[in-house]
Short mmCIF file of N, CA and C in Angstrom, two decimals:
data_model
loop_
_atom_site.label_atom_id
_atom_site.label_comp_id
_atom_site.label_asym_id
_atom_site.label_seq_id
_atom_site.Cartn_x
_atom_site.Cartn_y
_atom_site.Cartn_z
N UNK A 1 15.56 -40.39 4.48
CA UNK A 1 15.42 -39.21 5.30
C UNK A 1 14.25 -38.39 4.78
N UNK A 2 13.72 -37.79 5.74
CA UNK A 2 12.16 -37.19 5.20
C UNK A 2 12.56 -35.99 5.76
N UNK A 3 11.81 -34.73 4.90
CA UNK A 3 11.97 -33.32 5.57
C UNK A 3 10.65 -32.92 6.06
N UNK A 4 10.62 -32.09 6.82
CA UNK A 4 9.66 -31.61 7.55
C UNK A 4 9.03 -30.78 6.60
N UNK A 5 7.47 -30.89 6.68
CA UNK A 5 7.15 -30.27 5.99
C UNK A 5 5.76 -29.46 6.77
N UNK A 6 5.71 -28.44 6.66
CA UNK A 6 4.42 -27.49 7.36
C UNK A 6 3.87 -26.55 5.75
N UNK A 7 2.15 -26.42 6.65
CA UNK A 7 1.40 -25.61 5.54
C UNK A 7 1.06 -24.92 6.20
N UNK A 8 0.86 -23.40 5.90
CA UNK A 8 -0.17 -22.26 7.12
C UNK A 8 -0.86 -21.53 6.19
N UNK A 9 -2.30 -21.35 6.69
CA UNK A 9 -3.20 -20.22 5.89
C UNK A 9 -3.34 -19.16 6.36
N UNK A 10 -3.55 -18.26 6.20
CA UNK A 10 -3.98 -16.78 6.36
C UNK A 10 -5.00 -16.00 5.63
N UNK A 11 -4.76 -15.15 6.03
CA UNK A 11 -5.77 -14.45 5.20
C UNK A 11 -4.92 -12.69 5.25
N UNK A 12 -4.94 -11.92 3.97
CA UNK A 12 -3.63 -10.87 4.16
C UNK A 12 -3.94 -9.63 3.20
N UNK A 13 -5.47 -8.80 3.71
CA UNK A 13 -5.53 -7.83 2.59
C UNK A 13 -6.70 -8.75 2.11
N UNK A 14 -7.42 -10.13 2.49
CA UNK A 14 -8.71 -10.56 1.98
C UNK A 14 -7.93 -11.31 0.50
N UNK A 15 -6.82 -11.69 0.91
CA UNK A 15 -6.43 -12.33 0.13
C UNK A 15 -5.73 -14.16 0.65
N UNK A 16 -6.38 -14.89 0.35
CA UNK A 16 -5.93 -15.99 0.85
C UNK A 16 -4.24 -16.12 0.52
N UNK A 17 -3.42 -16.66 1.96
CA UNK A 17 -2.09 -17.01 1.73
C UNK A 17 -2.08 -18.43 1.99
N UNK A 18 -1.50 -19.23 1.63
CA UNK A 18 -0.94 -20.28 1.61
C UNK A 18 0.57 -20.38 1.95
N UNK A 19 0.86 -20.64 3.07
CA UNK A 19 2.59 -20.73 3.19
C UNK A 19 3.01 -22.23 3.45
N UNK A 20 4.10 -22.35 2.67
CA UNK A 20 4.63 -24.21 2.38
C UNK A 20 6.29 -23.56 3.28
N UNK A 21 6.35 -25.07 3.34
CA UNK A 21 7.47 -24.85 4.60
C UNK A 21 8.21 -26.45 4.31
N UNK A 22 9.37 -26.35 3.77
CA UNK A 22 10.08 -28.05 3.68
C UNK A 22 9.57 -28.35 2.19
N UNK A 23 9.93 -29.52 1.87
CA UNK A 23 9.74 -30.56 0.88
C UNK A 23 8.59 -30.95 0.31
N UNK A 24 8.03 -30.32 -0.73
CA UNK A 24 6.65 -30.26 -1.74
C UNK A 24 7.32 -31.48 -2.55
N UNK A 25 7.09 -32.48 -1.86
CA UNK A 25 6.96 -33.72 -2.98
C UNK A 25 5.63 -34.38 -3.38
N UNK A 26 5.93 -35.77 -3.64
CA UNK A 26 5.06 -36.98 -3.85
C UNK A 26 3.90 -37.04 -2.65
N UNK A 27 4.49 -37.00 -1.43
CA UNK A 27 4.33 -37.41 0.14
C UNK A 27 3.59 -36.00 0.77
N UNK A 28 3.82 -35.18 0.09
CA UNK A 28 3.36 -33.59 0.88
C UNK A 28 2.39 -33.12 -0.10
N UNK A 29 2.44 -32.63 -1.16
CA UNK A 29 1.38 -32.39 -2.02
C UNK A 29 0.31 -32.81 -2.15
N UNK A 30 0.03 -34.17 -1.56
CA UNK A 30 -1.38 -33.87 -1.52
C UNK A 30 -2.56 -33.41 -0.52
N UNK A 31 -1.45 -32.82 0.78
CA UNK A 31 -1.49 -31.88 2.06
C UNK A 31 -1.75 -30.46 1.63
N UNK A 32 -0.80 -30.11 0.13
CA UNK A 32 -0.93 -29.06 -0.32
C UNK A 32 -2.15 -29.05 -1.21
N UNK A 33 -2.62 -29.89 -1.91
CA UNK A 33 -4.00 -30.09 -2.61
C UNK A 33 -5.13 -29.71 -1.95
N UNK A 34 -5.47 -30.17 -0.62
CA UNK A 34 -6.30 -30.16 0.13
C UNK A 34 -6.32 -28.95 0.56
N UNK A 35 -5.38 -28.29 0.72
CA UNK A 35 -5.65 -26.47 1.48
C UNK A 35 -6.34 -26.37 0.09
N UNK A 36 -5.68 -26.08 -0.96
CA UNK A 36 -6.03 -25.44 -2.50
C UNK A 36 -7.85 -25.69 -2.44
N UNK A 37 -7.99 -26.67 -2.50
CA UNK A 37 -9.14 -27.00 -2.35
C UNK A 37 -10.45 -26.55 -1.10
N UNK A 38 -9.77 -26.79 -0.28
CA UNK A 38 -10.37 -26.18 1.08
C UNK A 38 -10.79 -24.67 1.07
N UNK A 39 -9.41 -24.14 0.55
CA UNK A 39 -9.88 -22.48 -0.15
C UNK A 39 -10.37 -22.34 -1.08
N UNK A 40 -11.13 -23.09 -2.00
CA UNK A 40 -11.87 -22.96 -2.97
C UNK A 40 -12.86 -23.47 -2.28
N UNK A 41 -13.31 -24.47 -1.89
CA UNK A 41 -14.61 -24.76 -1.29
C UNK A 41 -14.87 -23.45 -0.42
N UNK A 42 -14.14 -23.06 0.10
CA UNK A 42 -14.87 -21.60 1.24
C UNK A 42 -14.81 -20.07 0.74
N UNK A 43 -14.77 -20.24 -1.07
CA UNK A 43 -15.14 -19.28 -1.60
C UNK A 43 -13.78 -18.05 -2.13
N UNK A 44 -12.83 -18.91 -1.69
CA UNK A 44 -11.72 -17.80 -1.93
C UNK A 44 -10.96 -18.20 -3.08
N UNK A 45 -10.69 -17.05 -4.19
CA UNK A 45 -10.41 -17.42 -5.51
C UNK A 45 -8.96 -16.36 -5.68
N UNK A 46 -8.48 -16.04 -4.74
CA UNK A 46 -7.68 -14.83 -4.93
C UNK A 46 -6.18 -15.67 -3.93
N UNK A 47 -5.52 -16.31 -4.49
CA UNK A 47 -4.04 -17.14 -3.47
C UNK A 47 -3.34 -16.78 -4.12
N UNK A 48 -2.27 -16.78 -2.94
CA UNK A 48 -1.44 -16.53 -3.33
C UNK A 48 -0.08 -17.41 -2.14
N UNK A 49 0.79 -17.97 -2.85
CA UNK A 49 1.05 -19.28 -2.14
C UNK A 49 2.76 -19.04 -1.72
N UNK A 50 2.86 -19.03 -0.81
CA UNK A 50 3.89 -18.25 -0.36
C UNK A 50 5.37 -19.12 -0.06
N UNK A 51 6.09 -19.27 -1.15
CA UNK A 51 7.53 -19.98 -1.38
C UNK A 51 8.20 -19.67 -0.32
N UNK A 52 8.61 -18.64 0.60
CA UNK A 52 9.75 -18.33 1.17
C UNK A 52 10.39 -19.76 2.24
N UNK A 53 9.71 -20.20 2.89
CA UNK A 53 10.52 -21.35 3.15
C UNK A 53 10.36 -22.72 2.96
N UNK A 54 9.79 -22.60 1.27
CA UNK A 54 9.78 -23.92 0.89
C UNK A 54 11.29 -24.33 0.05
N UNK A 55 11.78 -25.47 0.20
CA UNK A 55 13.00 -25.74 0.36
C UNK A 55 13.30 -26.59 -1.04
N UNK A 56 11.93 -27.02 -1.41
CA UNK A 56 11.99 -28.01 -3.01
C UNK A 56 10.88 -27.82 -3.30
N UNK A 57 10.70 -28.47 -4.17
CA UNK A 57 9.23 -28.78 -5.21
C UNK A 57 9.68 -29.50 -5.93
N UNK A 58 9.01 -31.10 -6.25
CA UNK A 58 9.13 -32.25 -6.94
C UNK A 58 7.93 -32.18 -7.94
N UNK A 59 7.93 -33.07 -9.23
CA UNK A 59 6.41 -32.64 -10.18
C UNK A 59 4.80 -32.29 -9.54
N UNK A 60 5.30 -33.68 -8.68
CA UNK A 60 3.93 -33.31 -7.66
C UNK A 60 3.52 -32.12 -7.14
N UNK A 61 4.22 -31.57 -6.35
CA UNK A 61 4.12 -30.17 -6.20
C UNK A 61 3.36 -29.13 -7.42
N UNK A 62 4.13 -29.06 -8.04
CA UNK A 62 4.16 -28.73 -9.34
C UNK A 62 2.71 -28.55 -10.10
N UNK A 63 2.53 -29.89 -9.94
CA UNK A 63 1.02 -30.11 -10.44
C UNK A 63 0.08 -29.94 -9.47
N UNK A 64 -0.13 -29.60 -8.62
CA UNK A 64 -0.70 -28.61 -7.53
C UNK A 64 -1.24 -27.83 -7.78
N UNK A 65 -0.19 -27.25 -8.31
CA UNK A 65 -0.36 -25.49 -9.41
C UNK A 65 -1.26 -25.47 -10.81
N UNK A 66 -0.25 -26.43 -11.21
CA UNK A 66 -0.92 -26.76 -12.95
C UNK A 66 -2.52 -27.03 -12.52
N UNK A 67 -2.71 -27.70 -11.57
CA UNK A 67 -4.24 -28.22 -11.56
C UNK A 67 -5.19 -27.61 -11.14
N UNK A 68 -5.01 -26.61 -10.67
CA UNK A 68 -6.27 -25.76 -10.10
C UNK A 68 -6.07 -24.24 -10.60
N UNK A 69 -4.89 -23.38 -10.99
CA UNK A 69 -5.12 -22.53 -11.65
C UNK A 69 -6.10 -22.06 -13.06
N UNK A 70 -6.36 -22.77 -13.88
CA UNK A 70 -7.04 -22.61 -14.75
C UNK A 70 -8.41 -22.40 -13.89
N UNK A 71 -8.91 -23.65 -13.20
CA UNK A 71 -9.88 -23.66 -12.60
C UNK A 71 -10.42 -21.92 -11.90
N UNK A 72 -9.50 -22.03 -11.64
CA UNK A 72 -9.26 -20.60 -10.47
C UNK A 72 -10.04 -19.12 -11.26
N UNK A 73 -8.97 -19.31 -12.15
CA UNK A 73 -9.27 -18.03 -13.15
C UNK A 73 -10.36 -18.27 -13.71
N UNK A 74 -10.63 -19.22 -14.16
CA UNK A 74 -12.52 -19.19 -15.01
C UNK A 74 -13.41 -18.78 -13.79
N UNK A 75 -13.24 -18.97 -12.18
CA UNK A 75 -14.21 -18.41 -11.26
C UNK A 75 -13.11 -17.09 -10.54
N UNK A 76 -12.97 -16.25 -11.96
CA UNK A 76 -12.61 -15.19 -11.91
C UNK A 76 -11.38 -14.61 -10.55
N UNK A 77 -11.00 -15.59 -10.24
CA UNK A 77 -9.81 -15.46 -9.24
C UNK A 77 -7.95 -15.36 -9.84
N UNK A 78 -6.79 -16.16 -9.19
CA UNK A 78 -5.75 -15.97 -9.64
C UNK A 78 -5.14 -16.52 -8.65
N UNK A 79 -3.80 -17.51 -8.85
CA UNK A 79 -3.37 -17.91 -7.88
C UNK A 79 -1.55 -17.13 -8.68
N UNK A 80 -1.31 -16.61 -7.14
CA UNK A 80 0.10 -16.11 -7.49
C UNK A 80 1.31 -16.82 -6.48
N UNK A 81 2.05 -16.43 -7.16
CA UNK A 81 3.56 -17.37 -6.13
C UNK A 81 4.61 -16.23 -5.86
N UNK A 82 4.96 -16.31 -4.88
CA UNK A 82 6.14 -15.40 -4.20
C UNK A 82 7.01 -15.98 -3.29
N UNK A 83 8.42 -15.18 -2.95
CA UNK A 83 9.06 -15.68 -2.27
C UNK A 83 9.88 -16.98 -2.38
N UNK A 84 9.95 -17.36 -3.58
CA UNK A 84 10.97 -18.60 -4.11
C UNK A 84 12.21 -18.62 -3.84
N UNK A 85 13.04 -19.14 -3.48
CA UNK A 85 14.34 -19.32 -3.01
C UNK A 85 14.94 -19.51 -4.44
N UNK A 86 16.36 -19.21 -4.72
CA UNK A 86 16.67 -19.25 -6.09
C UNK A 86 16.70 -20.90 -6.86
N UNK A 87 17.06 -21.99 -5.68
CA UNK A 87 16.79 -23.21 -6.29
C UNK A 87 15.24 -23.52 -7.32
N UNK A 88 14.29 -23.01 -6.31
CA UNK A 88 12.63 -23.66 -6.34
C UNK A 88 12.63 -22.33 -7.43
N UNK A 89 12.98 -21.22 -7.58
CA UNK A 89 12.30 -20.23 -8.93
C UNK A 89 13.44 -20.95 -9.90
N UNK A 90 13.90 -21.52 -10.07
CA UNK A 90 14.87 -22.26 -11.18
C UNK A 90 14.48 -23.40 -11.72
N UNK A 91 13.10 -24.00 -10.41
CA UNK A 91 12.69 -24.99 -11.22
C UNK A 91 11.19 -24.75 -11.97
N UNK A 92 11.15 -23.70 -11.36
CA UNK A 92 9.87 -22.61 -12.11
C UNK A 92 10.43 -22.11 -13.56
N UNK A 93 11.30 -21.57 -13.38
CA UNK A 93 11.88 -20.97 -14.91
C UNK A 93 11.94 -22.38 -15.31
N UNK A 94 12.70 -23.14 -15.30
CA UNK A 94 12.88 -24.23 -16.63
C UNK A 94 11.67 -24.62 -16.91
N UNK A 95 10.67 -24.49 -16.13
CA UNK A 95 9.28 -25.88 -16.49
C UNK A 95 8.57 -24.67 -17.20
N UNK A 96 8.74 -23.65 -17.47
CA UNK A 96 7.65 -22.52 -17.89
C UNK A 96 6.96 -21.80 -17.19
N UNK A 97 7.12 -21.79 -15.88
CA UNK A 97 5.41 -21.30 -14.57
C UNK A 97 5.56 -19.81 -15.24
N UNK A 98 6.96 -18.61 -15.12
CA UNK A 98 6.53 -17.34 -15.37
C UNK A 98 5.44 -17.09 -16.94
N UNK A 99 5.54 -18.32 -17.12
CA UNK A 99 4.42 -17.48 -18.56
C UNK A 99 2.86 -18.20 -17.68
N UNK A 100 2.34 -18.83 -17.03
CA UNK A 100 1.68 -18.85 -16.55
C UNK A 100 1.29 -18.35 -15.42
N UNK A 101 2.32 -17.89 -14.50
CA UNK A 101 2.00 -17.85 -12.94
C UNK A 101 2.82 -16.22 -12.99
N UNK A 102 1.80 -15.76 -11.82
CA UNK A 102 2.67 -14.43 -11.47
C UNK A 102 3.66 -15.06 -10.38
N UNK A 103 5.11 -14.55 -10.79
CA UNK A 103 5.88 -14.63 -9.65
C UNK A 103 6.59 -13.52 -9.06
N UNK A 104 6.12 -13.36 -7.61
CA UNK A 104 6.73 -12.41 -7.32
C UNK A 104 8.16 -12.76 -6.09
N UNK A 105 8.59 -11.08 -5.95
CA UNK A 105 9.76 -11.98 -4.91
C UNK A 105 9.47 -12.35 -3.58
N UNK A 106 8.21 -11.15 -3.06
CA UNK A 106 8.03 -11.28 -1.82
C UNK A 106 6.16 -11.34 -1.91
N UNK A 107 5.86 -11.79 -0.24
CA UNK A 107 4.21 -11.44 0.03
C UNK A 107 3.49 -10.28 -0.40
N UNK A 108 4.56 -8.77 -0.48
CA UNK A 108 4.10 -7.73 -0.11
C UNK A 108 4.00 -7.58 -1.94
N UNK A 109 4.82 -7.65 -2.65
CA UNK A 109 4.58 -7.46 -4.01
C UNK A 109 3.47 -8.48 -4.48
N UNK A 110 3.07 -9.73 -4.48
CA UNK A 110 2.17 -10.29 -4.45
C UNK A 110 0.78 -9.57 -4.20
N UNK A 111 1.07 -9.22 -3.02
CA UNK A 111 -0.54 -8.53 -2.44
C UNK A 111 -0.53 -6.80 -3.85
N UNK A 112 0.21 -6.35 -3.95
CA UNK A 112 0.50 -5.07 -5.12
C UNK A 112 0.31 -5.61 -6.24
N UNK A 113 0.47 -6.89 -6.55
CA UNK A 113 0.28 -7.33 -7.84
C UNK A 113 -1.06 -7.83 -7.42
N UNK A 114 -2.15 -7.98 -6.95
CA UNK A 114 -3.60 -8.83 -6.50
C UNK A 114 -3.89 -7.04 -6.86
N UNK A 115 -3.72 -6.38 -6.24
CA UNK A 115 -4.17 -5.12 -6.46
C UNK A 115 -4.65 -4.61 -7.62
N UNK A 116 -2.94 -4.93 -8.76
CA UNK A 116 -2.90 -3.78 -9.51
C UNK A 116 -3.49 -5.08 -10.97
N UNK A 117 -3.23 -6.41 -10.78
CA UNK A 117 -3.53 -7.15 -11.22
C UNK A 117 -4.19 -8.59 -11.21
N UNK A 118 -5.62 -8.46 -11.09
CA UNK A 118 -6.45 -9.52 -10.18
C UNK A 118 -6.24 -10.48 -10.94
N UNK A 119 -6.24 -10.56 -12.21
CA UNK A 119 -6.44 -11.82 -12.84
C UNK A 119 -5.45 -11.83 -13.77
N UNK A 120 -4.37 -12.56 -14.03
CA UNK A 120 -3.21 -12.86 -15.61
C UNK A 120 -3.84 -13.25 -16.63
N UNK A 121 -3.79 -12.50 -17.53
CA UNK A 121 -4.19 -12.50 -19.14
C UNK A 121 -3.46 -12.64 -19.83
N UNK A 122 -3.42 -13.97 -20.36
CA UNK A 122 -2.17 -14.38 -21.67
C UNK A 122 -3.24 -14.52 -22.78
#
């Protein structure tokens, strides 16, 4: 059985959104690679990738994140995550993302945190 899976971009405050929708596996992530990328090729360093109706995240997924954030921040940008359902921020807490990734709960704190904090400094 396969889940449906949708990606949508935006743009929200001049801040690139990314919204995932269904099953961030093996099979979808590299659908999700290609936006990541697509918004970096067209200059936008500021995402923020919007969990609310993503339903899983498998490593793949995962490494999505791991792989282009660093990138991100050395061309002075930040990729943030919001809107996690309590399963998918549970698999964020165990793997470590809050010491790397801003997580927020919603879009709107996201865009307040791009505000008040453009770039995460560990």
């Amino acid at each position: 059985m396969t889940s449906s899976f949708k990606i949508e971009t935006s743009l929200h405050d001049k801040l690139s959104v990314i919204a995932l929708e269904g099953h961030v596996d093996a099979h979808t992530a590299p659908r999700f690679e290609e936006v990541v990328v697509a918004e970096l090729a067209a200059g936008r360093r500021q995402i923020i990738v919007d969990c609310t109706r993503m339903t899983y995240i498998s490593s793949a997924g995962l490494g999505v994140f791991m792989s282009y954030v660093e990138e991100i921040r050395e061309q002075g940008g930040d990729l943030k995550i919001c809107g996690a359902i309590p399963k998918v921020q549970s698999t964020f807490e165990i793997l470590g993302f809050p010491e790397v990734f801003d997580i927020l709960p919603d879009l709107e704190a996201a865009v307040r945190r791009f505000r008040d904090v453009p770039v995460r400094e560990d």
